Short mmCIF file of C-alpha atoms in Angstrom, two decimals:
data_model
loop_
_atom_site.label_atom_id
_atom_site.label_comp_id
_atom_site.label_asym_id
_atom_site.label_seq_id
_atom_site.Cartn_x
_atom_site.Cartn_y
_atom_site.Cartn_z
CA MET W 1 31.63 57.71 54.97
CA GLY W 2 35.03 56.25 54.32
CA VAL W 3 36.90 57.30 51.24
CA ASN W 4 36.88 54.61 48.60
CA LYS W 5 39.98 54.17 46.51
CA LEU W 6 40.38 51.52 43.88
CA LYS W 7 42.41 48.56 45.04
CA THR W 8 44.34 46.36 42.68
CA ILE W 9 43.76 42.68 43.30
CA SER W 10 45.41 39.76 41.64
CA LEU W 11 42.99 37.08 40.59
CA LYS W 12 43.75 33.84 38.79
CA VAL W 13 40.66 33.35 36.68
CA ASN W 14 40.37 30.05 34.83
CA GLY W 15 44.13 29.65 34.77
CA VAL W 16 45.03 33.21 33.75
CA THR W 17 46.33 35.59 36.41
CA LYS W 18 44.88 39.06 36.09
CA GLU W 19 45.41 42.36 37.87
CA ILE W 20 42.07 44.06 38.34
CA ALA W 21 41.21 47.40 39.93
CA VAL W 22 38.18 46.98 42.21
CA GLU W 23 36.32 48.98 44.81
CA ASP W 24 36.01 47.73 48.37
CA ASN W 25 32.26 47.32 48.04
CA GLU W 26 32.39 45.44 44.77
CA LEU W 27 30.98 41.93 44.59
CA LEU W 28 32.95 39.14 42.97
CA LEU W 29 29.89 38.54 40.81
CA ASN W 30 30.13 42.05 39.34
CA THR W 31 33.87 41.78 38.80
CA LEU W 32 33.52 38.50 36.96
CA ARG W 33 30.56 39.49 34.82
CA ASP W 34 31.13 43.20 34.18
CA LYS W 35 34.90 43.53 34.21
CA LEU W 36 36.01 40.14 32.93
CA GLY W 37 33.00 39.28 30.77
CA ILE W 38 32.53 35.82 32.28
CA THR W 39 28.84 35.31 31.63
CA SER W 40 28.45 31.73 32.82
CA VAL W 41 28.25 33.22 36.30
CA LYS W 42 24.59 34.15 36.47
CA ALA W 43 23.09 36.95 38.52
CA ALA W 44 19.62 36.13 39.76
CA CYS W 45 18.60 36.53 43.39
CA TRP W 46 21.55 38.63 44.68
CA ARG W 47 21.05 37.32 48.21
CA GLY W 48 22.73 33.93 48.33
CA GLU W 49 19.60 31.86 47.89
CA CYS W 50 19.54 30.57 44.32
CA GLY W 51 23.21 29.64 43.90
CA LEU W 52 23.35 30.49 40.19
CA CYS W 53 26.46 32.62 40.76
CA THR W 54 28.43 29.71 42.24
CA VAL W 55 32.15 29.66 41.38
CA LEU W 56 35.06 27.69 42.77
CA LEU W 57 37.24 29.94 44.91
CA ASP W 58 40.47 28.13 45.65
CA GLY W 59 38.62 24.94 44.80
CA ILE W 60 35.70 25.52 47.14
CA PRO W 61 32.22 26.45 45.89
CA VAL W 62 31.12 29.92 46.99
CA LYS W 63 28.28 32.15 45.94
CA SER W 64 29.95 35.09 44.22
CA CYS W 65 27.07 37.48 45.04
CA MET W 66 27.96 36.92 48.70
CA THR W 67 31.72 37.37 48.21
CA LEU W 68 33.60 40.65 48.03
CA SER W 69 36.14 40.96 45.23
CA VAL W 70 38.78 42.17 47.70
CA GLU W 71 38.24 38.95 49.67
CA ALA W 72 39.31 36.93 46.64
CA ASP W 73 42.64 38.76 46.30
CA GLY W 74 45.41 36.30 45.50
CA LYS W 75 42.99 33.42 45.05
CA GLU W 76 42.04 31.24 42.14
CA VAL W 77 38.59 31.42 40.58
CA ILE W 78 37.24 28.66 38.37
CA THR W 79 33.98 29.06 36.49
CA ALA W 80 32.19 26.78 34.04
CA GLU W 81 34.33 28.23 31.20
CA GLY W 82 37.47 27.15 33.01
CA LEU W 83 36.26 23.57 33.26
CA TYR W 84 36.63 23.04 29.51
CA SER W 85 40.31 22.27 30.05
CA ASP W 86 39.36 19.39 32.35
CA GLU W 87 38.57 16.19 30.47
CA ARG W 88 36.39 14.85 33.28
CA ALA W 89 34.35 18.03 33.49
CA LYS W 90 33.87 17.94 29.73
CA LYS W 91 32.38 14.46 30.08
CA LEU W 92 30.21 15.77 32.90
CA MET W 93 28.88 18.51 30.64
CA GLU W 94 28.25 15.98 27.88
CA SER W 95 26.37 13.90 30.40
CA PHE W 96 24.16 16.91 31.17
CA VAL W 97 23.29 17.12 27.47
CA LYS W 98 22.80 13.36 27.13
CA HIS W 99 20.32 13.25 30.02
CA GLY W 100 18.56 16.46 29.05
CA ALA W 101 19.47 17.93 32.41
CA LEU W 102 18.36 21.41 31.45
CA GLN W 103 15.37 23.21 30.08
CA CYS W 104 16.23 26.91 29.93
CA GLY W 105 19.84 26.29 30.87
CA PHE W 106 20.19 29.27 33.20
CA CYS W 107 21.23 27.17 36.20
CA THR W 108 23.40 24.72 34.24
CA PRO W 109 26.81 26.42 34.73
CA ALA W 110 26.23 26.54 38.47
CA PHE W 111 25.17 22.88 38.58
CA VAL W 112 28.19 21.88 36.48
CA VAL W 113 30.59 23.77 38.75
CA THR W 114 29.01 22.41 41.95
CA SER W 115 28.75 18.82 40.75
CA HIS W 116 32.32 18.97 39.44
CA TYR W 117 33.42 19.93 42.95
CA VAL W 118 31.33 17.16 44.51
CA LEU W 119 32.53 14.45 42.15
CA SER W 120 36.20 15.41 42.28
CA LYS W 121 35.96 15.24 46.06
CA ASN W 122 34.14 11.93 46.18
CA PRO W 123 33.27 10.10 42.95
CA GLU W 124 31.62 7.28 44.87
CA ILE W 125 29.10 9.52 46.56
CA ASP W 126 25.88 8.05 47.91
CA GLY W 127 22.69 9.08 46.09
CA GLU W 128 21.02 10.81 49.03
CA GLU W 129 24.28 12.54 49.94
CA LEU W 130 24.60 13.80 46.35
CA LYS W 131 21.13 15.38 46.49
CA LYS W 132 22.14 17.13 49.70
CA GLU W 133 25.43 18.33 48.21
CA LEU W 134 23.60 19.94 45.29
CA ASN W 135 20.90 21.66 47.38
CA GLY W 136 22.69 25.01 47.13
CA VAL W 137 21.60 25.53 43.54
CA ILE W 138 18.01 26.05 42.45
CA CYS W 139 16.62 24.95 39.07
CA ARG W 140 13.32 26.67 38.48
CA CYS W 141 12.48 24.49 35.49
CA GLY W 142 12.59 21.54 37.86
CA THR W 143 15.00 19.28 35.98
CA TYR W 144 16.41 17.94 39.24
CA TYR W 145 15.87 14.27 38.33
CA GLN W 146 17.71 14.67 35.05
CA ILE W 147 20.53 16.58 36.77
CA TYR W 148 20.79 13.80 39.34
CA ASP W 149 20.97 11.17 36.57
CA ALA W 150 23.55 13.19 34.65
CA VAL W 151 25.83 13.60 37.65
CA LYS W 152 25.41 9.95 38.69
CA ASP W 153 26.28 8.90 35.13
CA ALA W 154 29.40 11.08 35.08
CA GLU W 155 30.77 9.50 38.25
CA LYS W 156 32.74 6.95 36.24
CA TYR W 157 34.92 9.59 34.59
CA TYR W 158 35.98 10.93 37.96
CA LYS W 159 36.92 7.53 39.34
CA LYS W 160 39.79 7.01 36.89
CA GLU W 161 42.16 9.75 37.98
CA LYS W 162 42.27 11.45 41.31
CA SER W 163 43.96 14.82 40.90
CA TYR W 164 42.43 17.84 39.27
CA MET G 1 25.50 45.85 32.59
CA SER G 2 25.14 46.33 36.27
CA PHE G 3 22.21 47.02 38.55
CA THR G 4 22.52 50.19 40.58
CA THR G 5 19.50 50.03 42.90
CA PRO G 6 20.36 49.47 46.57
CA TYR G 7 19.10 45.92 46.57
CA PHE G 8 21.88 44.76 44.22
CA THR G 9 24.82 46.85 45.38
CA LEU G 10 26.65 47.44 48.62
CA PRO G 11 27.03 50.86 50.25
CA LYS G 12 30.55 52.27 50.23
CA PHE G 13 32.86 51.13 53.02
CA VAL G 14 36.54 50.56 53.71
CA TYR G 15 37.52 46.90 53.80
CA LEU G 16 40.03 45.86 56.45
CA LYS G 17 41.59 42.43 56.64
CA PRO G 18 43.60 41.90 59.83
CA SER G 19 45.76 38.80 60.01
CA THR G 20 45.94 38.47 63.80
CA LEU G 21 43.35 38.70 66.54
CA GLU G 22 45.21 41.55 68.28
CA GLU G 23 45.19 43.56 65.09
CA ALA G 24 41.46 42.96 64.64
CA LEU G 25 40.67 43.98 68.22
CA SER G 26 42.72 47.18 67.99
CA MET G 27 40.97 48.05 64.71
CA LEU G 28 37.62 47.50 66.43
CA LYS G 29 38.71 49.80 69.25
CA GLN G 30 39.95 52.46 66.86
CA TYR G 31 36.80 52.46 64.73
CA LYS G 32 34.38 51.79 67.58
CA GLY G 33 30.81 52.38 66.47
CA LYS G 34 31.78 52.83 62.81
CA ALA G 35 32.92 49.31 62.04
CA LYS G 36 31.19 45.99 61.56
CA VAL G 37 32.83 42.62 61.94
CA LYS G 38 32.49 40.21 59.06
CA ALA G 39 32.67 36.48 59.77
CA GLY G 40 31.06 34.45 56.96
CA GLY G 41 29.33 37.62 55.88
CA ILE G 42 26.07 36.19 54.52
CA MET G 43 23.85 38.10 56.96
CA LEU G 44 26.06 41.21 56.93
CA ILE G 45 26.17 41.48 53.14
CA ASN G 46 22.42 40.94 52.86
CA LEU G 47 21.65 43.58 55.50
CA MET G 48 24.09 45.97 53.83
CA LYS G 49 22.44 45.43 50.45
CA GLU G 50 19.13 46.31 52.09
CA ARG G 51 20.85 49.34 53.69
CA GLN G 52 19.77 48.19 57.16
CA ILE G 53 23.42 48.37 58.18
CA VAL G 54 25.72 50.98 56.64
CA PRO G 55 29.12 50.68 58.34
CA GLU G 56 32.10 52.87 57.42
CA TYR G 57 34.51 50.01 57.94
CA VAL G 58 34.14 46.27 57.52
CA ILE G 59 36.65 44.17 59.45
CA ASP G 60 37.00 40.73 57.89
CA LEU G 61 38.10 37.97 60.27
CA LYS G 62 38.72 35.43 57.50
CA ASN G 63 42.51 35.68 57.64
CA ILE G 64 42.83 35.05 61.38
CA LYS G 65 44.10 31.51 61.73
CA GLU G 66 43.71 31.27 65.51
CA LEU G 67 39.93 31.59 65.17
CA LYS G 68 39.72 28.57 62.90
CA THR G 69 40.94 25.82 65.22
CA ILE G 70 39.18 23.03 67.10
CA ASN G 71 41.06 21.99 70.25
CA ILE G 72 40.35 19.53 73.04
CA THR G 73 41.48 20.96 76.36
CA GLN G 74 40.69 20.44 80.03
CA ARG G 75 37.79 22.86 79.76
CA GLY G 76 36.22 20.80 76.97
CA VAL G 77 36.02 21.18 73.22
CA GLU G 78 37.18 24.66 72.24
CA ILE G 79 35.85 25.68 68.84
CA GLY G 80 37.16 28.81 67.15
CA SER G 81 34.39 31.21 66.16
CA MET G 82 35.47 31.18 62.49
CA VAL G 83 35.11 27.42 62.07
CA THR G 84 32.72 26.86 59.16
CA ALA G 85 29.60 24.71 59.11
CA ILE G 86 31.29 22.23 56.74
CA GLU G 87 34.28 21.90 59.07
CA LEU G 88 31.91 21.23 61.99
CA GLN G 89 30.23 18.43 60.05
CA ASN G 90 33.51 16.88 58.91
CA SER G 91 35.46 17.16 62.15
CA LYS G 92 35.92 13.84 63.94
CA GLU G 93 36.08 15.52 67.35
CA ILE G 94 32.83 17.42 66.83
CA LYS G 95 30.99 14.37 65.52
CA GLU G 96 32.12 12.34 68.50
CA LEU G 97 31.91 14.86 71.33
CA CYS G 98 29.27 17.33 70.09
CA PRO G 99 26.87 15.31 67.90
CA THR G 100 24.11 17.89 68.38
CA LEU G 101 26.28 20.65 66.93
CA ALA G 102 27.47 18.51 64.02
CA LYS G 103 23.85 17.85 63.07
CA ALA G 104 22.79 21.47 63.59
CA ALA G 105 25.63 22.57 61.28
CA SER G 106 24.06 20.58 58.45
CA PHE G 107 21.04 22.91 58.63
CA MET G 108 22.97 26.22 58.56
CA GLY G 109 22.00 27.45 55.10
CA ASP G 110 22.34 25.29 52.02
CA ARG G 111 25.32 23.12 51.20
CA THR G 112 27.19 25.75 49.20
CA LEU G 113 26.73 28.43 51.86
CA GLN G 114 27.94 26.01 54.54
CA HIS G 115 31.46 26.48 53.16
CA THR G 116 31.11 30.16 54.11
CA VAL G 117 28.88 30.18 57.21
CA THR G 118 30.80 30.29 60.49
CA LEU G 119 29.66 29.18 63.93
CA GLY G 120 30.49 32.53 65.55
CA GLY G 121 28.66 34.44 62.85
CA ASN G 122 25.67 32.12 62.96
CA ILE G 123 25.08 32.63 66.68
CA SER G 124 25.79 36.35 66.80
CA VAL G 125 23.23 37.32 64.14
CA ALA G 126 20.68 36.46 66.85
CA MET G 127 17.83 35.57 64.53
CA PRO G 128 15.33 33.08 65.99
CA SER G 129 16.13 30.49 63.36
CA THR G 130 19.89 30.35 63.95
CA ASP G 131 20.75 26.70 64.45
CA GLY G 132 24.07 27.14 66.22
CA LEU G 133 22.74 28.77 69.36
CA THR G 134 19.97 26.23 69.96
CA ALA G 135 22.51 23.42 69.73
CA LEU G 136 25.09 25.21 71.89
CA MET G 137 22.54 25.93 74.63
CA SER G 138 21.57 22.27 74.81
CA MET G 139 25.26 21.47 75.31
CA ASP G 140 25.55 24.03 78.10
CA SER G 141 28.42 25.76 76.30
CA MET G 142 30.28 28.93 77.21
CA LEU G 143 31.45 31.70 74.90
CA GLU G 144 34.78 33.47 75.14
CA ILE G 145 34.42 37.14 74.23
CA LYS G 146 37.37 39.46 73.69
CA SER G 147 37.89 43.16 73.26
CA ALA G 148 41.21 45.00 73.10
CA GLU G 149 41.11 45.47 76.90
CA GLU G 150 39.40 42.50 78.40
CA ARG G 151 38.37 38.92 78.03
CA ARG G 152 35.14 37.60 79.48
CA PHE G 153 33.10 34.43 79.43
CA ILE G 154 29.34 34.23 79.12
CA HIS G 155 26.95 31.32 78.99
CA SER G 156 25.51 30.68 75.53
CA SER G 157 22.00 31.46 76.85
CA GLU G 158 23.11 35.04 77.67
CA LEU G 159 24.12 35.94 74.12
CA VAL G 160 20.79 36.82 72.53
CA ILE G 161 18.85 39.67 74.12
CA GLY G 162 16.26 40.35 71.43
CA LEU G 163 15.34 39.95 67.79
CA GLY G 164 18.60 40.44 65.90
CA LYS G 165 20.28 41.81 69.02
CA ASN G 166 23.14 40.24 70.90
CA SER G 167 24.78 41.23 74.16
CA LEU G 168 28.18 41.98 72.61
CA LYS G 169 29.57 45.49 72.98
CA GLU G 170 30.64 47.34 69.84
CA ASP G 171 34.31 46.53 70.30
CA GLU G 172 33.89 42.88 71.22
CA ILE G 173 33.98 39.69 69.21
CA ILE G 174 33.26 36.06 70.05
CA THR G 175 36.58 34.24 69.81
CA LYS G 176 35.81 30.78 71.11
CA ILE G 177 32.93 28.48 71.88
CA ILE G 178 33.68 26.12 74.74
CA VAL G 179 31.62 22.95 75.01
CA PRO G 180 32.18 21.23 78.39
CA TYR G 181 33.19 17.61 78.16
CA ASN G 182 30.78 15.40 80.09
CA GLY G 183 31.51 12.05 78.50
CA ASP G 184 29.05 9.56 77.04
CA VAL G 185 27.15 12.08 75.00
CA LYS G 186 24.18 11.48 72.74
CA GLY G 187 22.40 14.20 70.86
CA THR G 188 20.25 15.19 67.96
CA TYR G 189 18.97 18.27 66.22
CA LEU G 190 15.71 18.51 64.31
CA LYS G 191 14.48 21.40 62.20
CA PHE G 192 11.03 21.76 60.72
CA LEU G 193 10.90 23.90 57.59
CA ASN G 194 7.97 25.27 55.63
CA ALA G 195 7.80 25.00 51.85
CA SER G 196 10.07 28.01 51.32
CA GLU G 197 12.58 26.57 53.78
CA VAL G 198 11.94 28.97 56.65
CA ALA G 199 12.18 27.39 60.09
CA ILE G 200 8.91 26.82 61.96
CA ALA G 201 10.58 25.20 64.96
CA THR G 202 13.89 23.59 65.86
CA VAL G 203 14.69 21.18 68.69
CA ALA G 204 18.12 20.30 70.06
CA VAL G 205 18.60 17.49 72.58
CA THR G 206 21.90 16.66 74.27
CA ALA G 207 21.92 13.81 76.77
CA HIS G 208 24.56 12.41 79.11
CA LEU G 209 23.07 9.01 79.84
CA ASN G 210 25.73 8.00 82.35
CA LYS G 211 24.80 11.01 84.48
CA LYS G 212 21.06 10.63 83.81
CA LYS G 213 20.93 14.19 82.58
CA PHE G 214 19.72 15.85 79.42
CA ALA G 215 18.85 19.27 78.07
CA LEU G 216 16.28 20.10 75.41
CA VAL G 217 16.21 23.48 73.67
CA VAL G 218 13.40 24.64 71.39
CA GLY G 219 14.35 27.36 68.93
CA ALA G 220 12.87 29.45 66.10
CA LEU G 221 9.74 30.23 68.15
CA ALA G 222 10.76 33.52 69.74
CA PRO G 223 13.90 35.72 69.76
CA LYS G 224 15.37 33.58 72.53
CA PRO G 225 15.35 29.78 72.49
CA TYR G 226 13.44 27.94 75.25
CA TYR G 227 15.58 25.84 77.57
CA PHE G 228 14.33 22.66 79.28
CA ASN G 229 16.13 19.90 81.14
CA ASN G 230 15.16 16.54 82.60
CA GLU G 231 13.92 18.21 85.80
CA SER G 232 11.74 20.83 84.15
CA LEU G 233 10.33 18.15 81.84
CA GLN G 234 9.54 15.94 84.89
CA TRP G 235 11.49 13.08 83.36
CA ASN G 236 11.25 9.95 85.51
CA TRP G 237 13.99 7.47 84.65
CA GLU G 238 12.01 4.59 86.26
CA GLU G 239 9.01 5.02 83.98
CA PRO G 240 8.83 3.79 80.36
CA VAL G 241 10.31 6.15 77.78
CA SER G 242 7.02 6.57 75.90
CA VAL G 243 5.22 7.84 79.02
CA ASN G 244 8.04 10.29 79.66
CA ILE G 245 8.05 11.54 76.08
CA GLN G 246 4.28 12.07 76.16
CA ARG G 247 4.56 14.14 79.34
CA ALA G 248 7.64 16.06 78.20
CA SER G 249 6.11 17.12 74.89
CA GLU G 250 2.94 18.25 76.69
CA ILE G 251 5.05 20.39 79.04
CA VAL G 252 6.94 21.92 76.10
CA SER G 253 3.76 22.87 74.24
CA LYS G 254 2.26 24.37 77.41
CA THR G 255 5.37 26.41 78.24
CA VAL G 256 6.37 27.94 74.91
CA GLU G 257 4.80 31.16 73.68
CA PRO G 258 5.69 31.33 69.98
CA MET G 259 5.43 34.45 67.87
CA SER G 260 2.85 34.74 65.09
CA ASP G 261 4.12 36.04 61.77
CA VAL G 262 3.78 35.56 58.02
CA VAL G 263 5.65 32.28 58.27
CA ALA G 264 3.43 30.53 60.79
CA SER G 265 0.82 31.19 63.46
CA SER G 266 1.57 30.82 67.13
CA GLU G 267 -0.66 27.73 67.44
CA TYR G 268 1.00 26.01 64.51
CA ARG G 269 4.48 26.66 65.89
CA LYS G 270 3.32 25.35 69.27
CA HIS G 271 2.01 22.17 67.72
CA ILE G 272 5.16 21.61 65.66
CA SER G 273 7.41 22.14 68.67
CA LYS G 274 5.43 19.46 70.52
CA VAL G 275 5.77 17.01 67.64
CA LEU G 276 9.47 17.77 67.16
CA THR G 277 10.15 17.38 70.88
CA ALA G 278 8.63 13.91 70.84
CA ARG G 279 10.57 12.97 67.69
CA ALA G 280 13.88 14.22 69.04
CA LEU G 281 13.46 12.47 72.40
CA LYS G 282 12.47 9.25 70.62
CA GLU G 283 15.63 9.48 68.53
CA VAL G 284 17.82 9.87 71.60
CA PHE G 285 16.12 7.54 74.09
CA GLY G 286 14.52 5.02 71.75
CA GLY G 287 11.02 3.75 72.57
CA GLU G 288 8.26 2.96 70.14
#
């Protein structure tokens, strides 16, 4: 077996750059939850199926249980916590509440992060296309219709300004 | 709190991140037999979590820019092996010149994973349900394979040699996928999933109507996809499309010998491949 030494990676998490010592075999999910205490990133299936650990890595949604921490070196991670500073995302979250787009709420951070990515890319997204874009996250309570309504309703906030 | 059972953690390894192809190939040569190449990494990380693969070194190709390009050359469309499924779907060249592949890419995992999944990784995992290979075979594409010493080309149908086994040597990687340019291309890709989204059968059709030629590949039935073309399907261009489709789908269901497993029985897979064949051909050639 190879000798494992701790590597120091620099990670910009929700706007704050941090130096973190990680092992080569460490998952980004573990780094975020255990070392940085970011609990909106949920650990559920551990095999890239449920999507509850979705974060934005350099603006692109990835499943953090399928990403090595060393891979993310020098990159920017945004989680649901980091979206509070974005006015549009705040409205999106309010829209989730308004439409009752959650039952247990376990999948909500992942849906917020993913739909924020989708809407900031294309706020005029077609309904069928939107359903496809969100198929990476599973809601076991089955509130998909409410989530769809919430995201559709929040489209208008994303249309006003382009840059994030 | 963290889980420590094998299912949730990765075995220990040394992570290497070369920034050029030469560097990656020399690392592969140096650590031959001890290293695994990581493309998107979905399959690799899952197999490592299950301890089915325990490499000493993991060589990540993510930083190699030359593997992420799509070029149009005299040989055809040259797609770098690290091009992701999302890039395949969004690329104008791929949509225009390789419609079958663009559609197949939309089935490679879910939408979030498609940002990570790469074409080279998808075909080299050699599982029956990999969408990339079925599509590439229907397009008659070639693969460029490199090691530190040599470069060779193989046909896409020669890549998979068994369940989860590909014909690459330990120090080789797929660098490019070359789709020949035949002009006037029409294609589609259909995938039939069960309730838990496991593939029962997949069908890829790529047709060059100006040359009166097409290829149909049926995947997810056995370790290797089944290849058919207009000759083996006894396609008669003079006859009505519906008659041809009827005959072609009968031939497909008589030829294929699907595996039986927990996902589906052999008979069911056979039936679905017949139905999908008819649907795919209808989509490409029209007819009622």
